[in-house]
PDB file of C-alpha atoms in Angstrom:
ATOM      1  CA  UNK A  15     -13.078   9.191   9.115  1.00 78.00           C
ATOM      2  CA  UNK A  16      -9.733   8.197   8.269  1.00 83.00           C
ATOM      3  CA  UNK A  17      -7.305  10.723   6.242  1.00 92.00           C
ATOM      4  CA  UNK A  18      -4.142   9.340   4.882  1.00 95.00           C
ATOM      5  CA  UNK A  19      -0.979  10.532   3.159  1.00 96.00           C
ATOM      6  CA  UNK A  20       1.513   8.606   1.284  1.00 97.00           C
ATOM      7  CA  UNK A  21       5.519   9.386   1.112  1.00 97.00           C
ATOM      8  CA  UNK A  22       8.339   8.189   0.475  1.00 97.00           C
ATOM      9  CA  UNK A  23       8.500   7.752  -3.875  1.00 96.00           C
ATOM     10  CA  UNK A  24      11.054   8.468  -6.327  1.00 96.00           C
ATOM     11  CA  UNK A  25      13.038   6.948  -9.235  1.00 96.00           C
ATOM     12  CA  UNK A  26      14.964   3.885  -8.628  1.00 95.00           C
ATOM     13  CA  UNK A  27      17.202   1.916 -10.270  1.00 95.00           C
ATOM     14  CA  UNK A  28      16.257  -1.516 -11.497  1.00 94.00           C
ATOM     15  CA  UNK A  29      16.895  -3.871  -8.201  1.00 96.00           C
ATOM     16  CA  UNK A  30      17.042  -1.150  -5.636  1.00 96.00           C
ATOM     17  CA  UNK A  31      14.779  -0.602  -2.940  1.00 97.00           C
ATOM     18  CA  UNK A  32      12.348   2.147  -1.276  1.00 97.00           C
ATOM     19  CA  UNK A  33      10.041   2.439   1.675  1.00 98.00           C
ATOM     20  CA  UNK A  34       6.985   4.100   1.029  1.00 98.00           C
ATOM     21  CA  UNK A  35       4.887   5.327   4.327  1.00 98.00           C
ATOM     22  CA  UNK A  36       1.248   6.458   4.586  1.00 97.00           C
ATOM     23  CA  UNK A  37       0.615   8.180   7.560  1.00 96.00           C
ATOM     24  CA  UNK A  38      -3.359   7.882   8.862  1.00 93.00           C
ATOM     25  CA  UNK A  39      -5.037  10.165  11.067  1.00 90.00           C
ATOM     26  CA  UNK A  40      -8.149   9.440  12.477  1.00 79.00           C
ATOM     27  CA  UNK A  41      -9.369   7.778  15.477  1.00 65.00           C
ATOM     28  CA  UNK A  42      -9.864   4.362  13.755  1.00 70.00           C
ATOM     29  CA  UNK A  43      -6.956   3.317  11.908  1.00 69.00           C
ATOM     30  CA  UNK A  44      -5.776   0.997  14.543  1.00 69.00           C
ATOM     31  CA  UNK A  45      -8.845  -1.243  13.668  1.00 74.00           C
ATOM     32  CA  UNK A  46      -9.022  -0.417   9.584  1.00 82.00           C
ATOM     33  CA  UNK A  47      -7.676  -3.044   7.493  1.00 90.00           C
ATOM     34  CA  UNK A  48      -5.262  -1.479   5.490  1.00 95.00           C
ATOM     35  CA  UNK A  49      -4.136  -1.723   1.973  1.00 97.00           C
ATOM     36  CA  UNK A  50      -1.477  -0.642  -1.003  1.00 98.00           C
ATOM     37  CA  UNK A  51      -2.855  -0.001  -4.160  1.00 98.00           C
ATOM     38  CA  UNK A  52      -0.887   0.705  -8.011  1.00 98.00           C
ATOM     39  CA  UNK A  53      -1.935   2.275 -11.155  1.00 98.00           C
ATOM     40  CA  UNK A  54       0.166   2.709 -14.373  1.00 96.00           C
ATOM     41  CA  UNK A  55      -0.923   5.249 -16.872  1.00 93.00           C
ATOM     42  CA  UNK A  56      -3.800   3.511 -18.705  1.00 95.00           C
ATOM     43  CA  UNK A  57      -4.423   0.466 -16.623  1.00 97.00           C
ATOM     44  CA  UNK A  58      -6.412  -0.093 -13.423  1.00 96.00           C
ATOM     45  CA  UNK A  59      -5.635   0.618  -9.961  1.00 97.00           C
ATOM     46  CA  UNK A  60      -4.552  -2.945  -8.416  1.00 97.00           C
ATOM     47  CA  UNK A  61      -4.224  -4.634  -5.133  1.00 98.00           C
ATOM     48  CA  UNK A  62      -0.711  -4.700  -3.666  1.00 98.00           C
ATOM     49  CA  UNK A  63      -0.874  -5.458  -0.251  1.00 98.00           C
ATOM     50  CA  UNK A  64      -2.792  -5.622   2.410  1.00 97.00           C
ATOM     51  CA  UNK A  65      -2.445  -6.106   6.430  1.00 96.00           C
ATOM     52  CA  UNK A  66      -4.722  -6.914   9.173  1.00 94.00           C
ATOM     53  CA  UNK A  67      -5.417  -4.401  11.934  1.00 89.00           C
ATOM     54  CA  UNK A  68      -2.940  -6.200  14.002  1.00 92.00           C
ATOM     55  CA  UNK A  69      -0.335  -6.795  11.580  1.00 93.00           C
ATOM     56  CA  UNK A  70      -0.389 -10.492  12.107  1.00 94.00           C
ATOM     57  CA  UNK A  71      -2.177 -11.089   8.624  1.00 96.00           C
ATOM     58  CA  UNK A  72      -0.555 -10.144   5.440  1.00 97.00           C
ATOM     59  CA  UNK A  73      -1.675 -10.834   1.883  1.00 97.00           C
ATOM     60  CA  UNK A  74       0.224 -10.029  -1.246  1.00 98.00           C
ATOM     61  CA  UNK A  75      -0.428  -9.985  -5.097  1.00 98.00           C
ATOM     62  CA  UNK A  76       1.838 -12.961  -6.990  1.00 98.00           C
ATOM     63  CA  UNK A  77       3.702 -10.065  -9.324  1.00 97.00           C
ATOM     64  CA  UNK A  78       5.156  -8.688  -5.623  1.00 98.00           C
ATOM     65  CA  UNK A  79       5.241 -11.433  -3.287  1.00 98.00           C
ATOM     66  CA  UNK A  80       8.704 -12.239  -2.033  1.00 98.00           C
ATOM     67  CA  UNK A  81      10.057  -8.823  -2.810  1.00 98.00           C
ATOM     68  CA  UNK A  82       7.716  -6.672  -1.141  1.00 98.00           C
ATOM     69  CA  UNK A  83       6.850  -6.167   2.533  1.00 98.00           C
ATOM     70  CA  UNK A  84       3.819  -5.010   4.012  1.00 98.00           C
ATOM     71  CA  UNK A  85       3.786  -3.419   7.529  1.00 97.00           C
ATOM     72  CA  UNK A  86       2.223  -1.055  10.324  1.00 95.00           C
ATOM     73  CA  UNK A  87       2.682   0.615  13.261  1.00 94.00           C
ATOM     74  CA  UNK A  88      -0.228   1.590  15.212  1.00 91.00           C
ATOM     75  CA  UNK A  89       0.989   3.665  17.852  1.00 91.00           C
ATOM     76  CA  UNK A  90       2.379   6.409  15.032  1.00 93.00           C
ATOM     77  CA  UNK A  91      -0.533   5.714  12.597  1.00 92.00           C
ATOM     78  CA  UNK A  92       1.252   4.675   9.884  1.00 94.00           C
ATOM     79  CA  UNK A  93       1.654   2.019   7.144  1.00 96.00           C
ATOM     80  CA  UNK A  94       4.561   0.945   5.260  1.00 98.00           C
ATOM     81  CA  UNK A  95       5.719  -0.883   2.175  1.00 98.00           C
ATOM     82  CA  UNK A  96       9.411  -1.837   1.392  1.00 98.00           C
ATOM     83  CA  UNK A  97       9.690  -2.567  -1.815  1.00 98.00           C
ATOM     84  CA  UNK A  98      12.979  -4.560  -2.883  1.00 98.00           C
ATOM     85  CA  UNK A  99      14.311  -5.522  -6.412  1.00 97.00           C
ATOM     86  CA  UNK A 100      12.468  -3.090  -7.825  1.00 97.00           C
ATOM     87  CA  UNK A 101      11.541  -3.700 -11.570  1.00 95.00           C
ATOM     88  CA  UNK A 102      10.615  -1.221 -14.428  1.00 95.00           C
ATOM     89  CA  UNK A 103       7.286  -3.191 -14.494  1.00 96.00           C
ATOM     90  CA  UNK A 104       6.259  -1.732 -10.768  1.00 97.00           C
ATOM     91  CA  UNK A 105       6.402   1.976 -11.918  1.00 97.00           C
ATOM     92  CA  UNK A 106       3.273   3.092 -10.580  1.00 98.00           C
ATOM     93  CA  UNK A 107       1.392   5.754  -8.680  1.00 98.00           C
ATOM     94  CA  UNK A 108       0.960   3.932  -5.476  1.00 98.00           C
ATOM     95  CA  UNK A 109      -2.032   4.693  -3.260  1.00 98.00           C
ATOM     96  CA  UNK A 110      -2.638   3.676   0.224  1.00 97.00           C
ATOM     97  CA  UNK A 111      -6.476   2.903   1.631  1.00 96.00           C
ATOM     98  CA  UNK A 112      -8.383   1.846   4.585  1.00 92.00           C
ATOM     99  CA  UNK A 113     -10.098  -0.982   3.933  1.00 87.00           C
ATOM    100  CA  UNK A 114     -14.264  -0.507   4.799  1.00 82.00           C
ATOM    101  CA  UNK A 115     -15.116  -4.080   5.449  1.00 83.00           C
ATOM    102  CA  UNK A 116     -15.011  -5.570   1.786  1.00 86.00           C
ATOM    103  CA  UNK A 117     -12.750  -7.937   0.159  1.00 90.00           C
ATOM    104  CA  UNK A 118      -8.965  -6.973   0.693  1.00 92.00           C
ATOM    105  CA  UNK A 119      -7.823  -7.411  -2.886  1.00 93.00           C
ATOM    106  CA  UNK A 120     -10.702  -5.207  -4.594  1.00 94.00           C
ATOM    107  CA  UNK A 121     -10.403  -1.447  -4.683  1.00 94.00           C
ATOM    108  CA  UNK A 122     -14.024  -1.721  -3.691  1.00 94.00           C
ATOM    109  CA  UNK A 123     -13.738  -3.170  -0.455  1.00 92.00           C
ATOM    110  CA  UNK A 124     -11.967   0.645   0.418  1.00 93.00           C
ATOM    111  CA  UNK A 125     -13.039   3.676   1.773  1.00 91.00           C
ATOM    112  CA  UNK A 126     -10.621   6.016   1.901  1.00 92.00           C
ATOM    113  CA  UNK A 127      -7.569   6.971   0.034  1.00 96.00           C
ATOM    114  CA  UNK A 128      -4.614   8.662   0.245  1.00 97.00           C
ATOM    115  CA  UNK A 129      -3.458  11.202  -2.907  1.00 97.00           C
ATOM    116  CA  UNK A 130      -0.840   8.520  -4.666  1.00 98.00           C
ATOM    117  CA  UNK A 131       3.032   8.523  -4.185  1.00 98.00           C
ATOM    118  CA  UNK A 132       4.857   8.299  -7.761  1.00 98.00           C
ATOM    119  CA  UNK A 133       7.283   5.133  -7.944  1.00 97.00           C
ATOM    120  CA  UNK A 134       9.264   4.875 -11.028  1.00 95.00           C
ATOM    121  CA  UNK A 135      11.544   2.037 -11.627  1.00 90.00           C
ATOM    122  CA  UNK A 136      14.248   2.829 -14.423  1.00 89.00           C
ATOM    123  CA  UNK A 137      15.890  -0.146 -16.700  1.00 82.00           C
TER     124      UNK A 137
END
């Protein structure tokens, strides 16, 4: 079992930056394949991020690569995502996950979730 809770939202200007955290207890989020999620009112929850248990693998989707970075610390249990230049188009709720052995990119491939962290980015 893996609980997780996200922090760290708000509103942002366009081009600004926040850190959002996700803090995992559980005895086996140092192994767990972990993962950042988004959904915008009406559309789908999509991939963001993900990171290997060991950090050394990171994967990104093309609308955030370059301006968003992925990272973990086992020892505290927690995930992160800093999110720079911040656009409108990345309001989201943003979830975190531990990833149950499927693909990376596909909600599917997650087991658990955290409740969602509101990011809004303002024009």
């Amino acid at each position: 079992q893996v609980h997780l809770v996200e922090s760290g939202g708000g509103l942002v200007q366009a081009g600004g930056s926040l850190r959002l955290s996700c803090a995992a207890s559980g005895r086996t989020f140092s192994r767990a394949f972990m993962g950042w999620f988004r959904q915008a009112p009406g559309k789908e929850r999509d991939f963001v991020a993900a990171i290997s248990w060991s950090g050394s693998r990171t994967y990104y989707a093309d609308s955030v690569k370059g301006r968003f970075t992925i990272s973990r610390d086992n020892a505290k249990n927690t995930m992160y995502l800093q999110m720079n230049s911040l656009k409108p188009e990345d309001t989201a709720v943003y979830y975190c996950a531990a990833n149950g052995g499927g693909s990376y990119a596909s909600r599917h491939g997650y087991d658990y979730w955290g409740q969602g962290t509101q990011v809004t980015g303002s024009s």
